[in-house]
Amino acid sequence: MSKRKPLIAANWKMYKTPADAAAFVTAFAPLVKGHTRDEIVLCPSFLSVATVVAAVKGTAIHVGGQNMHWQEEGAFTGETSAAMLHAAGCTHVVIGHSERRQFFGETDETVNQKLHTALKHKLVPIVCVGELLAEREGGLTEEVLLRQTSKALVGITAETAKPIVIAYEPVWAIGTGKTATPEMAAEAHLIIRSCIARALGREVAEQLRILYGGSVKPDNASSLLNQPEIDGALVGGASLDPQSFAKIVNYIES
Ligand code: PGA
């Protein structure tokens, strides 16, 4: 079986103007020039997508959206469609980030609908799942991960599943400086992979990439990314600085 290619994505959240985003790429691109081991994705705000797409031209860096609507188009003020992202040059899209679940009413059902629409528009969906601190402390981690993963995959078939990426992001580790230990992350990834296997078969489950996210930094990237179960990272805070994000992308393989 071929090895899963790690994917390392920068989630810039609501940071950086288009000018800031362009300056990032100017500093970052030379630091990862010729890097082929990992797939690199920058997810700027919608407003900076066009700028970043233009800036990464001729490099191996991809661009992704941070969210999208599940409908093709319509009267949905403030929303962005999958077709718009694709037309603007995005190849990836983050779906169901915990901040969207917590603050913007994202549900397992909307995540599932968005996943279908993203696949239809040839976007690589990065679907986020992860437990809250209270859920971990209440012994509910497995239940939450199984629910979020299986509901995200409703109606997905082994044939259509290939591009899907899952990001395990324990909510208590996001932006807090607290990281899941590599062992905790690997354990959660096994739970997610077994859920994918039940839904779509072992073969598909072995192919899909599962990223870790939650306070990934240059100094913990190697220990996390060297876990065989961890197929990359979704990075928030530490992706805002080009040097810091380049250090993560260039983690040392052991
Ligand atoms: P963090 O964010 O790296 O700042 O914890 C990760 C994320 O929210 O994707």
PDB file of C-alpha atoms and ligand atoms in Angstrom:
ATOM      1  CA  MET A   1       0.000   0.000   0.000  1.00  0.00           C
ATOM      2  CA  SER A   2       1.296   3.440  -0.848  1.00  0.00           C
ATOM      3  CA  LYS A   3       2.165   5.723   2.040  1.00  0.00           C
ATOM      4  CA  ARG A   4      -0.320   8.514   2.732  1.00  0.00           C
ATOM      5  CA  LYS A   5       1.148  11.869   1.709  1.00  0.00           C
ATOM      6  CA  PRO A   6       1.101  14.188   4.723  1.00  0.00           C
ATOM      7  CA  LEU A   7      -0.904  17.381   4.366  1.00  0.00           C
ATOM      8  CA  ILE A   8       0.043  20.455   6.366  1.00  0.00           C
ATOM      9  CA  ALA A   9      -2.487  23.260   6.279  1.00  0.00           C
ATOM     10  CA  ALA A  10      -2.379  26.778   7.644  1.00  0.00           C
ATOM     11  CA  ASN A  11      -5.687  27.995   9.030  1.00  0.00           C
ATOM     12  CA  TRP A  12      -5.338  31.754   9.238  1.00  0.00           C
ATOM     13  CA  LYS A  13      -8.820  32.263  10.699  1.00  0.00           C
ATOM     14  CA  MET A  14      -9.771  35.980  10.801  1.00  0.00           C
ATOM     15  CA  TYR A  15      -6.205  37.239  10.546  1.00  0.00           C
ATOM     16  CA  LYS A  16      -4.251  39.010   7.782  1.00  0.00           C
ATOM     17  CA  THR A  17      -5.332  41.601   5.226  1.00  0.00           C
ATOM     18  CA  PRO A  18      -4.633  40.794   1.563  1.00  0.00           C
ATOM     19  CA  ALA A  19      -1.373  42.763   1.858  1.00  0.00           C
ATOM     20  CA  ASP A  20      -0.354  40.764   4.954  1.00  0.00           C
ATOM     21  CA  ALA A  21      -1.217  37.538   3.150  1.00  0.00           C
ATOM     22  CA  ALA A  22       0.907  38.492   0.126  1.00  0.00           C
ATOM     23  CA  ALA A  23       3.836  39.412   2.392  1.00  0.00           C
ATOM     24  CA  PHE A  24       3.533  36.019   4.078  1.00  0.00           C
ATOM     25  CA  VAL A  25       3.815  34.176   0.761  1.00  0.00           C
ATOM     26  CA  THR A  26       6.814  36.282  -0.287  1.00  0.00           C
ATOM     27  CA  ALA A  27       8.631  35.227   2.889  1.00  0.00           C
ATOM     28  CA  PHE A  28       7.303  31.664   3.097  1.00  0.00           C
ATOM     29  CA  ALA A  29       7.585  30.323  -0.470  1.00  0.00           C
ATOM     30  CA  PRO A  30      11.430  30.362  -0.569  1.00  0.00           C
ATOM     31  CA  LEU A  31      11.550  28.492   2.764  1.00  0.00           C
ATOM     32  CA  VAL A  32       9.638  25.531   1.307  1.00  0.00           C
ATOM     33  CA  LYS A  33      10.988  25.665  -2.239  1.00  0.00           C
ATOM     34  CA  GLY A  34      11.377  22.160  -3.647  1.00  0.00           C
ATOM     35  CA  HIS A  35       9.542  20.626  -0.695  1.00  0.00           C
ATOM     36  CA  THR A  36       7.611  17.635  -2.007  1.00  0.00           C
ATOM     37  CA  ARG A  37       7.299  15.374   1.040  1.00  0.00           C
ATOM     38  CA  ASP A  38       4.156  17.134   2.289  1.00  0.00           C
ATOM     39  CA  GLU A  39       1.183  18.772   0.609  1.00  0.00           C
ATOM     40  CA  ILE A  40       1.155  22.408   1.738  1.00  0.00           C
ATOM     41  CA  VAL A  41      -2.094  24.383   1.928  1.00  0.00           C
ATOM     42  CA  LEU A  42      -2.731  27.974   2.985  1.00  0.00           C
ATOM     43  CA  CYS A  43      -6.283  28.823   4.072  1.00  0.00           C
ATOM     44  CA  PRO A  44      -6.641  32.613   4.146  1.00  0.00           C
ATOM     45  CA  SER A  45      -9.863  34.570   4.680  1.00  0.00           C
ATOM     46  CA  PHE A  46     -12.086  34.652   1.597  1.00  0.00           C
ATOM     47  CA  LEU A  47     -11.009  38.219   0.945  1.00  0.00           C
ATOM     48  CA  SER A  48      -7.370  37.184   0.543  1.00  0.00           C
ATOM     49  CA  VAL A  49      -7.939  34.054  -1.550  1.00  0.00           C
ATOM     50  CA  ALA A  50      -7.343  35.768  -4.898  1.00  0.00           C
ATOM     51  CA  THR A  51      -4.188  37.461  -3.621  1.00  0.00           C
ATOM     52  CA  VAL A  52      -2.764  34.221  -2.221  1.00  0.00           C
ATOM     53  CA  VAL A  53      -3.682  32.228  -5.342  1.00  0.00           C
ATOM     54  CA  ALA A  54      -1.775  34.763  -7.451  1.00  0.00           C
ATOM     55  CA  ALA A  55       1.165  34.839  -5.036  1.00  0.00           C
ATOM     56  CA  VAL A  56       1.671  31.036  -4.935  1.00  0.00           C
ATOM     57  CA  LYS A  57       1.554  30.643  -8.731  1.00  0.00           C
ATOM     58  CA  GLY A  58       4.492  28.530  -9.878  1.00  0.00           C
ATOM     59  CA  THR A  59       5.025  27.009  -6.416  1.00  0.00           C
ATOM     60  CA  ALA A  60       3.691  23.726  -5.018  1.00  0.00           C
ATOM     61  CA  ILE A  61       1.627  25.586  -2.403  1.00  0.00           C
ATOM     62  CA  HIS A  62      -2.146  25.076  -2.530  1.00  0.00           C
ATOM     63  CA  VAL A  63      -4.897  27.403  -1.364  1.00  0.00           C
ATOM     64  CA  GLY A  64      -8.033  26.468   0.564  1.00  0.00           C
ATOM     65  CA  GLY A  65     -11.157  28.124   1.890  1.00  0.00           C
ATOM     66  CA  GLN A  66     -11.961  28.123   5.605  1.00  0.00           C
ATOM     67  CA  ASN A  67     -15.649  27.391   5.088  1.00  0.00           C
ATOM     68  CA  MET A  68     -18.337  27.234   2.380  1.00  0.00           C
ATOM     69  CA  HIS A  69     -22.084  26.949   1.998  1.00  0.00           C
ATOM     70  CA  TRP A  70     -23.680  23.617   1.066  1.00  0.00           C
ATOM     71  CA  GLN A  71     -26.077  25.099  -1.510  1.00  0.00           C
ATOM     72  CA  GLU A  72     -24.944  25.707  -5.070  1.00  0.00           C
ATOM     73  CA  GLU A  73     -26.018  29.360  -4.946  1.00  0.00           C
ATOM     74  CA  GLY A  74     -28.880  31.466  -3.665  1.00  0.00           C
ATOM     75  CA  ALA A  75     -30.044  34.228  -1.381  1.00  0.00           C
ATOM     76  CA  PHE A  76     -27.600  33.537   1.465  1.00  0.00           C
ATOM     77  CA  THR A  77     -26.120  36.895   2.367  1.00  0.00           C
ATOM     78  CA  GLY A  78     -22.529  36.721   3.499  1.00  0.00           C
ATOM     79  CA  GLU A  79     -21.941  33.182   2.281  1.00  0.00           C
ATOM     80  CA  THR A  80     -19.506  31.696  -0.250  1.00  0.00           C
ATOM     81  CA  SER A  81     -20.180  28.714  -2.501  1.00  0.00           C
ATOM     82  CA  ALA A  82     -17.965  25.793  -3.461  1.00  0.00           C
ATOM     83  CA  ALA A  83     -18.115  26.881  -7.107  1.00  0.00           C
ATOM     84  CA  MET A  84     -16.836  30.334  -6.123  1.00  0.00           C
ATOM     85  CA  LEU A  85     -13.939  28.853  -4.174  1.00  0.00           C
ATOM     86  CA  HIS A  86     -13.055  26.550  -7.040  1.00  0.00           C
ATOM     87  CA  ALA A  87     -13.266  29.360  -9.606  1.00  0.00           C
ATOM     88  CA  ALA A  88     -11.052  31.554  -7.427  1.00  0.00           C
ATOM     89  CA  GLY A  89      -8.337  28.887  -7.451  1.00  0.00           C
ATOM     90  CA  CYS A  90      -8.944  27.034  -4.194  1.00  0.00           C
ATOM     91  CA  THR A  91      -8.245  23.312  -4.252  1.00  0.00           C
ATOM     92  CA  HIS A  92      -9.120  22.577  -0.607  1.00  0.00           C
ATOM     93  CA  VAL A  93     -11.743  23.673   1.907  1.00  0.00           C
ATOM     94  CA  VAL A  94     -12.011  23.357   5.690  1.00  0.00           C
ATOM     95  CA  ILE A  95     -15.409  22.081   6.794  1.00  0.00           C
ATOM     96  CA  GLY A  96     -16.883  21.928  10.292  1.00  0.00           C
ATOM     97  CA  HIS A  97     -14.095  23.684  12.162  1.00  0.00           C
ATOM     98  CA  SER A  98     -14.922  23.686  15.866  1.00  0.00           C
ATOM     99  CA  GLU A  99     -15.125  27.493  15.867  1.00  0.00           C
ATOM    100  CA  ARG A 100     -17.870  27.238  13.264  1.00  0.00           C
ATOM    101  CA  ARG A 101     -19.587  24.524  15.291  1.00  0.00           C
ATOM    102  CA  GLN A 102     -19.295  26.585  18.512  1.00  0.00           C
ATOM    103  CA  PHE A 103     -20.029  30.099  17.265  1.00  0.00           C
ATOM    104  CA  PHE A 104     -21.857  29.807  13.935  1.00  0.00           C
ATOM    105  CA  GLY A 105     -24.329  26.985  14.366  1.00  0.00           C
ATOM    106  CA  GLU A 106     -22.500  24.373  12.281  1.00  0.00           C
ATOM    107  CA  THR A 107     -24.004  20.929  12.890  1.00  0.00           C
ATOM    108  CA  ASP A 108     -23.116  17.366  11.922  1.00  0.00           C
ATOM    109  CA  GLU A 109     -25.863  17.633   9.284  1.00  0.00           C
ATOM    110  CA  THR A 110     -24.523  20.817   7.656  1.00  0.00           C
ATOM    111  CA  VAL A 111     -21.022  19.337   7.731  1.00  0.00           C
ATOM    112  CA  ASN A 112     -22.343  16.334   5.824  1.00  0.00           C
ATOM    113  CA  GLN A 113     -24.125  18.504   3.252  1.00  0.00           C
ATOM    114  CA  LYS A 114     -21.030  20.654   2.773  1.00  0.00           C
ATOM    115  CA  LEU A 115     -18.880  17.561   2.321  1.00  0.00           C
ATOM    116  CA  HIS A 116     -21.085  16.353  -0.535  1.00  0.00           C
ATOM    117  CA  THR A 117     -21.033  19.765  -2.217  1.00  0.00           C
ATOM    118  CA  ALA A 118     -17.253  20.161  -1.824  1.00  0.00           C
ATOM    119  CA  LEU A 119     -16.634  16.776  -3.451  1.00  0.00           C
ATOM    120  CA  LYS A 120     -18.986  17.644  -6.286  1.00  0.00           C
ATOM    121  CA  HIS A 121     -16.894  20.742  -6.975  1.00  0.00           C
ATOM    122  CA  LYS A 122     -13.595  18.852  -6.816  1.00  0.00           C
ATOM    123  CA  LEU A 123     -12.437  20.543  -3.629  1.00  0.00           C
ATOM    124  CA  VAL A 124     -10.433  18.454  -1.152  1.00  0.00           C
ATOM    125  CA  PRO A 125     -12.541  18.684   2.011  1.00  0.00           C
ATOM    126  CA  ILE A 126     -10.731  18.903   5.344  1.00  0.00           C
ATOM    127  CA  VAL A 127     -13.445  17.853   7.770  1.00  0.00           C
ATOM    128  CA  CYS A 128     -12.802  18.781  11.399  1.00  0.00           C
ATOM    129  CA  VAL A 129     -13.922  16.639  14.317  1.00  0.00           C
ATOM    130  CA  GLY A 130     -12.947  16.783  17.972  1.00  0.00           C
ATOM    131  CA  GLU A 131     -14.221  16.664  21.529  1.00  0.00           C
ATOM    132  CA  LEU A 132     -14.726  19.498  24.027  1.00  0.00           C
ATOM    133  CA  LEU A 133     -12.824  19.446  27.314  1.00  0.00           C
ATOM    134  CA  ALA A 134     -15.971  18.466  29.235  1.00  0.00           C
ATOM    135  CA  GLU A 135     -16.558  15.601  26.834  1.00  0.00           C
ATOM    136  CA  ARG A 136     -13.003  14.306  27.275  1.00  0.00           C
ATOM    137  CA  GLU A 137     -13.267  14.608  31.047  1.00  0.00           C
ATOM    138  CA  GLY A 138     -16.640  12.870  30.954  1.00  0.00           C
ATOM    139  CA  GLY A 139     -15.173   9.901  29.063  1.00  0.00           C
ATOM    140  CA  LEU A 140     -17.128  10.779  25.930  1.00  0.00           C
ATOM    141  CA  THR A 141     -14.249  11.295  23.481  1.00  0.00           C
ATOM    142  CA  GLU A 142     -14.818   8.089  21.547  1.00  0.00           C
ATOM    143  CA  GLU A 143     -18.574   8.629  21.353  1.00  0.00           C
ATOM    144  CA  VAL A 144     -18.149  12.193  20.051  1.00  0.00           C
ATOM    145  CA  LEU A 145     -15.564  11.218  17.445  1.00  0.00           C
ATOM    146  CA  LEU A 146     -17.682   8.313  16.219  1.00  0.00           C
ATOM    147  CA  ARG A 147     -20.786  10.488  16.005  1.00  0.00           C
ATOM    148  CA  GLN A 148     -19.109  13.397  14.220  1.00  0.00           C
ATOM    149  CA  THR A 149     -17.212  11.169  11.782  1.00  0.00           C
ATOM    150  CA  SER A 150     -20.059   8.815  10.924  1.00  0.00           C
ATOM    151  CA  LYS A 151     -22.548  11.674  10.475  1.00  0.00           C
ATOM    152  CA  ALA A 152     -20.104  13.568   8.258  1.00  0.00           C
ATOM    153  CA  LEU A 153     -19.855  10.496   6.009  1.00  0.00           C
ATOM    154  CA  VAL A 154     -23.570   9.828   5.533  1.00  0.00           C
ATOM    155  CA  GLY A 155     -24.238   9.126   1.852  1.00  0.00           C
ATOM    156  CA  ILE A 156     -20.535   9.027   0.947  1.00  0.00           C
ATOM    157  CA  THR A 157     -19.439   5.919  -0.949  1.00  0.00           C
ATOM    158  CA  ALA A 158     -16.092   4.166  -1.276  1.00  0.00           C
ATOM    159  CA  GLU A 159     -15.911   5.558  -4.823  1.00  0.00           C
ATOM    160  CA  THR A 160     -16.436   9.196  -3.850  1.00  0.00           C
ATOM    161  CA  ALA A 161     -14.516   9.185  -0.557  1.00  0.00           C
ATOM    162  CA  LYS A 162     -10.957   9.262  -1.861  1.00  0.00           C
ATOM    163  CA  PRO A 163     -10.195  13.006  -1.576  1.00  0.00           C
ATOM    164  CA  ILE A 164     -11.633  13.334   1.950  1.00  0.00           C
ATOM    165  CA  VAL A 165      -9.291  14.453   4.707  1.00  0.00           C
ATOM    166  CA  ILE A 166     -10.315  14.367   8.371  1.00  0.00           C
ATOM    167  CA  ALA A 167      -8.708  16.691  10.910  1.00  0.00           C
ATOM    168  CA  TYR A 168      -8.815  15.604  14.539  1.00  0.00           C
ATOM    169  CA  GLU A 169      -8.857  18.808  16.556  1.00  0.00           C
ATOM    170  CA  PRO A 170      -9.552  18.377  20.262  1.00  0.00           C
ATOM    171  CA  VAL A 171     -11.330  21.644  21.073  1.00  0.00           C
ATOM    172  CA  TRP A 172      -9.463  22.043  24.367  1.00  0.00           C
ATOM    173  CA  ALA A 173      -6.164  22.117  22.453  1.00  0.00           C
ATOM    174  CA  ILE A 174      -7.114  24.814  19.932  1.00  0.00           C
ATOM    175  CA  GLY A 175      -5.369  28.103  20.577  1.00  0.00           C
ATOM    176  CA  THR A 176      -4.699  27.141  24.179  1.00  0.00           C
ATOM    177  CA  GLY A 177      -1.077  26.012  23.968  1.00  0.00           C
ATOM    178  CA  LYS A 178      -2.240  22.622  25.283  1.00  0.00           C
ATOM    179  CA  THR A 179      -1.495  19.867  22.826  1.00  0.00           C
ATOM    180  CA  ALA A 180      -2.761  16.331  22.825  1.00  0.00           C
ATOM    181  CA  THR A 181       0.234  14.088  23.449  1.00  0.00           C
ATOM    182  CA  PRO A 182       1.295  12.202  20.317  1.00  0.00           C
ATOM    183  CA  GLU A 183      -0.146   9.066  21.958  1.00  0.00           C
ATOM    184  CA  MET A 184      -3.517  10.713  22.683  1.00  0.00           C
ATOM    185  CA  ALA A 185      -3.709  11.978  19.123  1.00  0.00           C
ATOM    186  CA  ALA A 186      -2.734   8.599  17.681  1.00  0.00           C
ATOM    187  CA  GLU A 187      -5.416   6.904  19.810  1.00  0.00           C
ATOM    188  CA  ALA A 188      -8.086   9.333  18.573  1.00  0.00           C
ATOM    189  CA  HIS A 189      -6.925   8.816  15.002  1.00  0.00           C
ATOM    190  CA  LEU A 190      -7.347   5.060  15.365  1.00  0.00           C
ATOM    191  CA  ILE A 191     -10.911   5.581  16.585  1.00  0.00           C
ATOM    192  CA  ILE A 192     -11.634   7.807  13.578  1.00  0.00           C
ATOM    193  CA  ARG A 193     -10.008   5.374  11.163  1.00  0.00           C
ATOM    194  CA  SER A 194     -12.006   2.449  12.512  1.00  0.00           C
ATOM    195  CA  CYS A 195     -15.169   4.507  12.069  1.00  0.00           C
ATOM    196  CA  ILE A 196     -14.247   5.240   8.447  1.00  0.00           C
ATOM    197  CA  ALA A 197     -13.566   1.521   7.950  1.00  0.00           C
ATOM    198  CA  ARG A 198     -17.032   0.645   9.241  1.00  0.00           C
ATOM    199  CA  ALA A 199     -18.631   3.205   6.929  1.00  0.00           C
ATOM    200  CA  LEU A 200     -16.552   2.761   3.794  1.00  0.00           C
ATOM    201  CA  GLY A 201     -14.411  -0.352   4.160  1.00  0.00           C
ATOM    202  CA  ARG A 202     -10.876  -1.015   5.360  1.00  0.00           C
ATOM    203  CA  GLU A 203      -9.230  -0.162   2.062  1.00  0.00           C
ATOM    204  CA  VAL A 204     -10.689   3.349   1.928  1.00  0.00           C
ATOM    205  CA  ALA A 205      -9.951   3.872   5.615  1.00  0.00           C
ATOM    206  CA  GLU A 206      -6.283   3.062   5.049  1.00  0.00           C
ATOM    207  CA  GLN A 207      -6.075   5.619   2.242  1.00  0.00           C
ATOM    208  CA  LEU A 208      -7.734   8.612   3.877  1.00  0.00           C
ATOM    209  CA  ARG A 209      -5.538  11.121   5.630  1.00  0.00           C
ATOM    210  CA  ILE A 210      -6.226  12.099   9.228  1.00  0.00           C
ATOM    211  CA  LEU A 211      -4.555  15.314  10.363  1.00  0.00           C
ATOM    212  CA  TYR A 212      -3.974  16.519  13.890  1.00  0.00           C
ATOM    213  CA  GLY A 213      -4.766  20.105  14.890  1.00  0.00           C
ATOM    214  CA  GLY A 214      -4.547  21.974  18.178  1.00  0.00           C
ATOM    215  CA  SER A 215      -1.507  24.024  19.215  1.00  0.00           C
ATOM    216  CA  VAL A 216       0.866  22.465  16.707  1.00  0.00           C
ATOM    217  CA  LYS A 217       4.105  24.470  16.991  1.00  0.00           C
ATOM    218  CA  PRO A 218       7.612  24.174  15.530  1.00  0.00           C
ATOM    219  CA  ASP A 219       8.839  22.456  18.703  1.00  0.00           C
ATOM    220  CA  ASN A 220       6.163  19.752  18.878  1.00  0.00           C
ATOM    221  CA  ALA A 221       5.631  19.199  15.139  1.00  0.00           C
ATOM    222  CA  SER A 222       8.184  16.397  14.801  1.00  0.00           C
ATOM    223  CA  SER A 223       6.888  14.318  17.685  1.00  0.00           C
ATOM    224  CA  LEU A 224       3.315  14.592  16.414  1.00  0.00           C
ATOM    225  CA  LEU A 225       3.985  14.206  12.696  1.00  0.00           C
ATOM    226  CA  ASN A 226       6.240  11.192  13.180  1.00  0.00           C
ATOM    227  CA  GLN A 227       3.342   9.196  14.620  1.00  0.00           C
ATOM    228  CA  PRO A 228       2.382   6.713  11.892  1.00  0.00           C
ATOM    229  CA  GLU A 229      -1.308   7.442  12.511  1.00  0.00           C
ATOM    230  CA  ILE A 230      -0.893  11.212  12.057  1.00  0.00           C
ATOM    231  CA  ASP A 231      -0.958  12.201   8.388  1.00  0.00           C
ATOM    232  CA  GLY A 232      -0.352  15.911   8.731  1.00  0.00           C
ATOM    233  CA  ALA A 233      -1.455  18.956  10.657  1.00  0.00           C
ATOM    234  CA  LEU A 234      -3.973  21.772  10.645  1.00  0.00           C
ATOM    235  CA  VAL A 235      -2.160  24.732  12.166  1.00  0.00           C
ATOM    236  CA  GLY A 236      -3.716  27.931  13.471  1.00  0.00           C
ATOM    237  CA  GLY A 237      -1.625  30.334  15.555  1.00  0.00           C
ATOM    238  CA  ALA A 238       1.779  28.995  14.526  1.00  0.00           C
ATOM    239  CA  SER A 239       0.910  29.296  10.837  1.00  0.00           C
ATOM    240  CA  LEU A 240       0.629  33.080  10.920  1.00  0.00           C
ATOM    241  CA  ASP A 241       4.368  33.588  10.879  1.00  0.00           C
ATOM    242  CA  PRO A 242       6.211  32.376   7.754  1.00  0.00           C
ATOM    243  CA  GLN A 243       9.312  31.178   9.625  1.00  0.00           C
ATOM    244  CA  SER A 244       7.263  29.324  12.206  1.00  0.00           C
ATOM    245  CA  PHE A 245       5.012  27.650   9.636  1.00  0.00           C
ATOM    246  CA  ALA A 246       8.019  26.740   7.466  1.00  0.00           C
ATOM    247  CA  LYS A 247       9.641  25.055  10.480  1.00  0.00           C
ATOM    248  CA  ILE A 248       6.509  22.963  10.943  1.00  0.00           C
ATOM    249  CA  VAL A 249       6.379  22.016   7.252  1.00  0.00           C
ATOM    250  CA  ASN A 250      10.086  21.127   7.372  1.00  0.00           C
ATOM    251  CA  TYR A 251       9.696  18.958  10.512  1.00  0.00           C
ATOM    252  CA  ILE A 252      12.386  16.366  10.968  1.00  0.00           C
ATOM    253  CA  GLU A 253      11.404  12.861  10.044  1.00  0.00           C
ATOM    254  CA  SER A 254      12.600  10.184  12.412  1.00  0.00           C
TER     255      SER A 254
HETATM  256  P1  PGA B   1      -4.164  26.389  16.838  1.00  0.00           P
HETATM  257  O1  PGA B   1      -5.472  26.243  15.910  1.00  0.00           O
HETATM  258  O2  PGA B   1      -3.027  25.778  16.074  1.00  0.00           O
HETATM  259  O3  PGA B   1      -4.005  27.864  17.048  1.00  0.00           O
HETATM  260  O4  PGA B   1      -4.454  25.648  18.107  1.00  0.00           O
HETATM  261  C1  PGA B   1      -5.714  25.083  15.169  1.00  0.00           C
HETATM  262  C2  PGA B   1      -7.014  25.205  14.426  1.00  0.00           C
HETATM  263  O5  PGA B   1      -7.946  25.827  14.950  1.00  0.00           O
HETATM  264  O6  PGA B   1      -7.156  24.694  13.311  1.00  0.00           O
END
